């Protein structure tokens, strides 16, 4: 065991920043944060996605919150091109089969705005898993393109109070909460 202090950050990631450790990528999250201690991301957000990103130097914790068998609710604010149909909402909530043949777990979808003038729908989507590009792939099933994707929360942790690009140290009780959720949500 190293005696390095465990650091866990909640970051409000801006769009355009890449979750990569590749130093050749000028806009990588590690360079962007300039955090004095080496931290890495626990679960990525795509380059064009924004919102809550957990960064840490605690590998064990990172694995707990990103491993597919740990299910922690993640809430996203999504804007797509086109108007979602009731039947499509039902299917998204029940789970859809992605391009790899695997069906997504049940989700919750709450439409916040159907903007007919701009042909777009805004909604909140809560998913339990975090497969690669999952939300974009879920919507591609119906031929929609995601215009904006913002992760608002991961379990009880939110970006509330953080401007885009800001971060804060997570409190020990928050880390414990996430750990507990991950372990309760583990599939036996």
PDB file of C-alpha atoms in Angstrom:
ATOM      1  CA  UNK A   1       0.000   0.000   0.000  1.00  0.00           C
ATOM      2  CA  UNK A   2       1.321   3.408  -0.893  1.00  0.00           C
ATOM      3  CA  UNK A   3       0.742   6.158   1.630  1.00  0.00           C
ATOM      4  CA  UNK A   4      -0.173   8.636  -1.098  1.00  0.00           C
ATOM      5  CA  UNK A   5      -3.228  10.623  -0.145  1.00  0.00           C
ATOM      6  CA  UNK A   6      -6.265   9.453  -2.094  1.00  0.00           C
ATOM      7  CA  UNK A   7      -7.662  12.264  -4.174  1.00  0.00           C
ATOM      8  CA  UNK A   8     -11.086  12.204  -5.781  1.00  0.00           C
ATOM      9  CA  UNK A   9     -12.251  15.181  -7.818  1.00  0.00           C
ATOM     10  CA  UNK A  10     -15.643  16.060  -9.250  1.00  0.00           C
ATOM     11  CA  UNK A  11     -14.979  17.922 -12.510  1.00  0.00           C
ATOM     12  CA  UNK A  12     -17.455  19.802 -14.713  1.00  0.00           C
ATOM     13  CA  UNK A  13     -15.855  18.839 -18.030  1.00  0.00           C
ATOM     14  CA  UNK A  14     -16.303  21.241 -20.927  1.00  0.00           C
ATOM     15  CA  UNK A  15     -17.137  20.020 -24.426  1.00  0.00           C
ATOM     16  CA  UNK A  16     -14.074  19.788 -26.685  1.00  0.00           C
ATOM     17  CA  UNK A  17     -11.791  18.228 -24.059  1.00  0.00           C
ATOM     18  CA  UNK A  18     -10.735  14.612 -24.590  1.00  0.00           C
ATOM     19  CA  UNK A  19     -10.579  11.961 -21.854  1.00  0.00           C
ATOM     20  CA  UNK A  20      -7.211  10.523 -22.761  1.00  0.00           C
ATOM     21  CA  UNK A  21      -3.765  10.219 -21.247  1.00  0.00           C
ATOM     22  CA  UNK A  22      -2.219  10.598 -24.701  1.00  0.00           C
ATOM     23  CA  UNK A  23       0.053  13.622 -24.342  1.00  0.00           C
ATOM     24  CA  UNK A  24      -0.021  14.211 -28.106  1.00  0.00           C
ATOM     25  CA  UNK A  25      -3.686  15.201 -27.704  1.00  0.00           C
ATOM     26  CA  UNK A  26      -3.372  18.892 -26.879  1.00  0.00           C
ATOM     27  CA  UNK A  27      -6.881  19.132 -25.458  1.00  0.00           C
ATOM     28  CA  UNK A  28      -6.621  16.225 -23.037  1.00  0.00           C
ATOM     29  CA  UNK A  29      -8.369  16.423 -19.667  1.00  0.00           C
ATOM     30  CA  UNK A  30      -5.187  15.922 -17.636  1.00  0.00           C
ATOM     31  CA  UNK A  31      -3.417  18.839 -19.315  1.00  0.00           C
ATOM     32  CA  UNK A  32      -6.613  20.910 -19.101  1.00  0.00           C
ATOM     33  CA  UNK A  33      -7.004  20.438 -15.318  1.00  0.00           C
ATOM     34  CA  UNK A  34      -3.323  21.013 -14.496  1.00  0.00           C
ATOM     35  CA  UNK A  35      -3.935  19.271 -11.164  1.00  0.00           C
ATOM     36  CA  UNK A  36      -0.700  19.101  -9.116  1.00  0.00           C
ATOM     37  CA  UNK A  37      -1.102  15.372  -8.359  1.00  0.00           C
ATOM     38  CA  UNK A  38      -1.373  12.741 -11.096  1.00  0.00           C
ATOM     39  CA  UNK A  39      -5.063  11.839 -11.407  1.00  0.00           C
ATOM     40  CA  UNK A  40      -6.936   9.980 -14.096  1.00  0.00           C
ATOM     41  CA  UNK A  41     -10.595   9.741 -15.088  1.00  0.00           C
ATOM     42  CA  UNK A  42     -12.963   7.116 -13.741  1.00  0.00           C
ATOM     43  CA  UNK A  43     -15.295   6.655 -16.675  1.00  0.00           C
ATOM     44  CA  UNK A  44     -14.908   8.829 -19.735  1.00  0.00           C
ATOM     45  CA  UNK A  45     -17.071  11.401 -21.399  1.00  0.00           C
ATOM     46  CA  UNK A  46     -16.762  11.808 -25.189  1.00  0.00           C
ATOM     47  CA  UNK A  47     -14.914  14.841 -26.531  1.00  0.00           C
ATOM     48  CA  UNK A  48     -18.173  16.621 -27.378  1.00  0.00           C
ATOM     49  CA  UNK A  49     -19.915  15.618 -24.139  1.00  0.00           C
ATOM     50  CA  UNK A  50     -19.794  17.714 -21.004  1.00  0.00           C
ATOM     51  CA  UNK A  51     -20.610  17.544 -17.335  1.00  0.00           C
ATOM     52  CA  UNK A  52     -19.633  15.442 -14.351  1.00  0.00           C
ATOM     53  CA  UNK A  53     -16.389  13.553 -14.591  1.00  0.00           C
ATOM     54  CA  UNK A  54     -14.741  11.871 -11.626  1.00  0.00           C
ATOM     55  CA  UNK A  55     -10.937  12.109 -11.563  1.00  0.00           C
ATOM     56  CA  UNK A  56      -8.834  10.253  -9.023  1.00  0.00           C
ATOM     57  CA  UNK A  57      -5.464   8.750  -8.132  1.00  0.00           C
ATOM     58  CA  UNK A  58      -7.251   5.836  -6.407  1.00  0.00           C
ATOM     59  CA  UNK A  59      -7.304   3.009  -8.960  1.00  0.00           C
ATOM     60  CA  UNK A  60      -9.401   0.689  -6.822  1.00  0.00           C
ATOM     61  CA  UNK A  61     -12.106   3.337  -6.411  1.00  0.00           C
ATOM     62  CA  UNK A  62     -12.008   4.129 -10.144  1.00  0.00           C
ATOM     63  CA  UNK A  63     -12.601   0.458 -10.986  1.00  0.00           C
ATOM     64  CA  UNK A  64     -15.487   0.212  -8.556  1.00  0.00           C
ATOM     65  CA  UNK A  65     -17.399   3.045 -10.143  1.00  0.00           C
ATOM     66  CA  UNK A  66     -16.757   2.177 -13.803  1.00  0.00           C
ATOM     67  CA  UNK A  67     -16.877  -1.617 -13.858  1.00  0.00           C
ATOM     68  CA  UNK A  68     -19.982  -2.729 -15.819  1.00  0.00           C
ATOM     69  CA  UNK A  69     -21.179  -4.955 -12.989  1.00  0.00           C
ATOM     70  CA  UNK A  70     -21.522  -1.984 -10.651  1.00  0.00           C
ATOM     71  CA  UNK A  71     -24.689  -0.091 -11.420  1.00  0.00           C
ATOM     72  CA  UNK A  72     -24.787   3.536 -10.364  1.00  0.00           C
ATOM     73  CA  UNK A  73     -27.523   5.767 -11.783  1.00  0.00           C
ATOM     74  CA  UNK A  74     -26.192   8.436 -14.128  1.00  0.00           C
ATOM     75  CA  UNK A  75     -28.420  11.336 -15.165  1.00  0.00           C
ATOM     76  CA  UNK A  76     -27.843  13.033 -18.509  1.00  0.00           C
ATOM     77  CA  UNK A  77     -29.426  16.051 -20.130  1.00  0.00           C
ATOM     78  CA  UNK A  78     -29.732  15.224 -23.813  1.00  0.00           C
ATOM     79  CA  UNK A  79     -30.712  17.228 -26.896  1.00  0.00           C
ATOM     80  CA  UNK A  80     -31.333  15.351 -30.142  1.00  0.00           C
ATOM     81  CA  UNK A  81     -32.307  16.324 -33.662  1.00  0.00           C
ATOM     82  CA  UNK A  82     -35.921  15.372 -34.308  1.00  0.00           C
ATOM     83  CA  UNK A  83     -38.998  14.815 -32.160  1.00  0.00           C
ATOM     84  CA  UNK A  84     -39.025  11.663 -30.009  1.00  0.00           C
ATOM     85  CA  UNK A  85     -42.159   9.568 -30.412  1.00  0.00           C
ATOM     86  CA  UNK A  86     -43.988   8.064 -27.435  1.00  0.00           C
ATOM     87  CA  UNK A  87     -43.292   4.546 -28.718  1.00  0.00           C
ATOM     88  CA  UNK A  88     -39.555   5.299 -28.967  1.00  0.00           C
ATOM     89  CA  UNK A  89     -39.537   6.664 -25.401  1.00  0.00           C
ATOM     90  CA  UNK A  90     -41.141   3.408 -24.188  1.00  0.00           C
ATOM     91  CA  UNK A  91     -38.546   1.342 -26.026  1.00  0.00           C
ATOM     92  CA  UNK A  92     -35.640   3.416 -24.707  1.00  0.00           C
ATOM     93  CA  UNK A  93     -37.000   2.957 -21.179  1.00  0.00           C
ATOM     94  CA  UNK A  94     -37.411  -0.793 -21.597  1.00  0.00           C
ATOM     95  CA  UNK A  95     -33.986  -1.215 -23.185  1.00  0.00           C
ATOM     96  CA  UNK A  96     -32.882  -1.265 -26.802  1.00  0.00           C
ATOM     97  CA  UNK A  97     -30.531  -3.608 -28.618  1.00  0.00           C
ATOM     98  CA  UNK A  98     -27.385  -1.736 -29.611  1.00  0.00           C
ATOM     99  CA  UNK A  99     -25.220  -2.331 -32.683  1.00  0.00           C
ATOM    100  CA  UNK A 100     -23.249  -5.013 -30.789  1.00  0.00           C
ATOM    101  CA  UNK A 101     -26.398  -7.081 -30.206  1.00  0.00           C
ATOM    102  CA  UNK A 102     -26.504  -6.365 -26.460  1.00  0.00           C
ATOM    103  CA  UNK A 103     -29.657  -4.912 -24.944  1.00  0.00           C
ATOM    104  CA  UNK A 104     -29.382  -1.903 -22.624  1.00  0.00           C
ATOM    105  CA  UNK A 105     -30.747  -2.071 -19.087  1.00  0.00           C
ATOM    106  CA  UNK A 106     -34.052  -0.309 -18.351  1.00  0.00           C
ATOM    107  CA  UNK A 107     -33.697   3.483 -18.266  1.00  0.00           C
ATOM    108  CA  UNK A 108     -35.854   6.445 -17.263  1.00  0.00           C
ATOM    109  CA  UNK A 109     -36.628   9.182 -19.757  1.00  0.00           C
ATOM    110  CA  UNK A 110     -38.283  12.514 -18.979  1.00  0.00           C
ATOM    111  CA  UNK A 111     -38.974  14.867 -21.896  1.00  0.00           C
ATOM    112  CA  UNK A 112     -38.317  18.466 -20.847  1.00  0.00           C
ATOM    113  CA  UNK A 113     -38.956  20.166 -24.188  1.00  0.00           C
ATOM    114  CA  UNK A 114     -40.203  19.218 -27.643  1.00  0.00           C
ATOM    115  CA  UNK A 115     -39.014  22.090 -29.807  1.00  0.00           C
ATOM    116  CA  UNK A 116     -40.922  21.775 -33.080  1.00  0.00           C
ATOM    117  CA  UNK A 117     -39.493  25.026 -34.488  1.00  0.00           C
ATOM    118  CA  UNK A 118     -35.921  23.701 -34.281  1.00  0.00           C
ATOM    119  CA  UNK A 119     -36.931  20.053 -34.776  1.00  0.00           C
ATOM    120  CA  UNK A 120     -35.315  18.898 -31.564  1.00  0.00           C
ATOM    121  CA  UNK A 121     -36.202  17.149 -28.323  1.00  0.00           C
ATOM    122  CA  UNK A 122     -34.611  17.814 -24.949  1.00  0.00           C
ATOM    123  CA  UNK A 123     -34.889  15.223 -22.222  1.00  0.00           C
ATOM    124  CA  UNK A 124     -33.347  13.806 -19.088  1.00  0.00           C
ATOM    125  CA  UNK A 125     -32.146  10.242 -19.347  1.00  0.00           C
ATOM    126  CA  UNK A 126     -31.158   8.105 -16.375  1.00  0.00           C
ATOM    127  CA  UNK A 127     -29.130   5.001 -17.127  1.00  0.00           C
ATOM    128  CA  UNK A 128     -27.595   2.425 -14.780  1.00  0.00           C
ATOM    129  CA  UNK A 129     -24.706   1.326 -16.937  1.00  0.00           C
ATOM    130  CA  UNK A 130     -22.061   3.248 -18.808  1.00  0.00           C
ATOM    131  CA  UNK A 131     -21.186   1.384 -21.976  1.00  0.00           C
ATOM    132  CA  UNK A 132     -19.043   3.039 -24.614  1.00  0.00           C
ATOM    133  CA  UNK A 133     -20.936   5.936 -26.261  1.00  0.00           C
ATOM    134  CA  UNK A 134     -24.080   4.332 -24.895  1.00  0.00           C
ATOM    135  CA  UNK A 135     -26.539   7.218 -25.148  1.00  0.00           C
ATOM    136  CA  UNK A 136     -25.486   8.136 -28.680  1.00  0.00           C
ATOM    137  CA  UNK A 137     -25.805   4.498 -29.711  1.00  0.00           C
ATOM    138  CA  UNK A 138     -29.221   4.161 -28.020  1.00  0.00           C
ATOM    139  CA  UNK A 139     -30.528   7.096 -30.043  1.00  0.00           C
ATOM    140  CA  UNK A 140     -28.882   5.924 -33.268  1.00  0.00           C
ATOM    141  CA  UNK A 141     -31.192   2.891 -33.048  1.00  0.00           C
ATOM    142  CA  UNK A 142     -34.011   5.297 -34.034  1.00  0.00           C
ATOM    143  CA  UNK A 143     -31.885   7.391 -36.400  1.00  0.00           C
ATOM    144  CA  UNK A 144     -31.430  10.385 -34.065  1.00  0.00           C
ATOM    145  CA  UNK A 145     -28.241  12.319 -33.586  1.00  0.00           C
ATOM    146  CA  UNK A 146     -27.252  13.691 -30.195  1.00  0.00           C
ATOM    147  CA  UNK A 147     -26.619  17.447 -30.376  1.00  0.00           C
ATOM    148  CA  UNK A 148     -25.778  18.000 -26.715  1.00  0.00           C
ATOM    149  CA  UNK A 149     -24.940  15.573 -23.939  1.00  0.00           C
ATOM    150  CA  UNK A 150     -24.389  16.765 -20.389  1.00  0.00           C
ATOM    151  CA  UNK A 151     -23.869  14.364 -17.469  1.00  0.00           C
ATOM    152  CA  UNK A 152     -25.547  16.028 -14.523  1.00  0.00           C
ATOM    153  CA  UNK A 153     -24.957  13.413 -11.879  1.00  0.00           C
ATOM    154  CA  UNK A 154     -23.479  10.078 -10.920  1.00  0.00           C
ATOM    155  CA  UNK A 155     -25.397   8.649  -7.985  1.00  0.00           C
ATOM    156  CA  UNK A 156     -25.643  11.460  -5.402  1.00  0.00           C
ATOM    157  CA  UNK A 157     -22.732  13.443  -6.901  1.00  0.00           C
ATOM    158  CA  UNK A 158     -23.740  16.365  -9.129  1.00  0.00           C
ATOM    159  CA  UNK A 159     -22.073  19.276 -10.920  1.00  0.00           C
ATOM    160  CA  UNK A 160     -24.218  21.711  -8.928  1.00  0.00           C
ATOM    161  CA  UNK A 161     -22.177  24.781  -7.988  1.00  0.00           C
ATOM    162  CA  UNK A 162     -19.392  24.021 -10.462  1.00  0.00           C
ATOM    163  CA  UNK A 163     -19.021  26.218 -13.512  1.00  0.00           C
ATOM    164  CA  UNK A 164     -17.906  24.522 -16.709  1.00  0.00           C
ATOM    165  CA  UNK A 165     -14.216  23.709 -16.366  1.00  0.00           C
ATOM    166  CA  UNK A 166     -14.212  23.906 -12.562  1.00  0.00           C
ATOM    167  CA  UNK A 167     -13.536  21.066 -10.151  1.00  0.00           C
ATOM    168  CA  UNK A 168     -13.727  20.381  -6.447  1.00  0.00           C
ATOM    169  CA  UNK A 169     -12.369  17.788  -4.065  1.00  0.00           C
ATOM    170  CA  UNK A 170     -15.031  15.256  -3.210  1.00  0.00           C
ATOM    171  CA  UNK A 171     -15.689  14.800   0.479  1.00  0.00           C
ATOM    172  CA  UNK A 172     -14.859  11.445   2.091  1.00  0.00           C
ATOM    173  CA  UNK A 173     -18.555  10.768   2.788  1.00  0.00           C
ATOM    174  CA  UNK A 174     -19.332  11.279  -0.937  1.00  0.00           C
ATOM    175  CA  UNK A 175     -16.660   8.761  -1.903  1.00  0.00           C
ATOM    176  CA  UNK A 176     -18.104   6.327   0.667  1.00  0.00           C
ATOM    177  CA  UNK A 177     -21.618   6.883  -0.737  1.00  0.00           C
ATOM    178  CA  UNK A 178     -20.467   6.062  -4.268  1.00  0.00           C
ATOM    179  CA  UNK A 179     -18.565   2.994  -3.058  1.00  0.00           C
ATOM    180  CA  UNK A 180     -21.627   1.776  -1.184  1.00  0.00           C
ATOM    181  CA  UNK A 181     -23.893   2.320  -4.190  1.00  0.00           C
ATOM    182  CA  UNK A 182     -21.468   0.475  -6.456  1.00  0.00           C
ATOM    183  CA  UNK A 183     -21.342  -2.473  -4.123  1.00  0.00           C
ATOM    184  CA  UNK A 184     -25.097  -2.571  -3.531  1.00  0.00           C
ATOM    185  CA  UNK A 185     -25.714  -2.345  -7.251  1.00  0.00           C
ATOM    186  CA  UNK A 186     -23.281  -5.115  -8.082  1.00  0.00           C
ATOM    187  CA  UNK A 187     -24.852  -7.941 -10.054  1.00  0.00           C
ATOM    188  CA  UNK A 188     -24.333 -11.217  -8.224  1.00  0.00           C
TER     189      UNK A 188
END
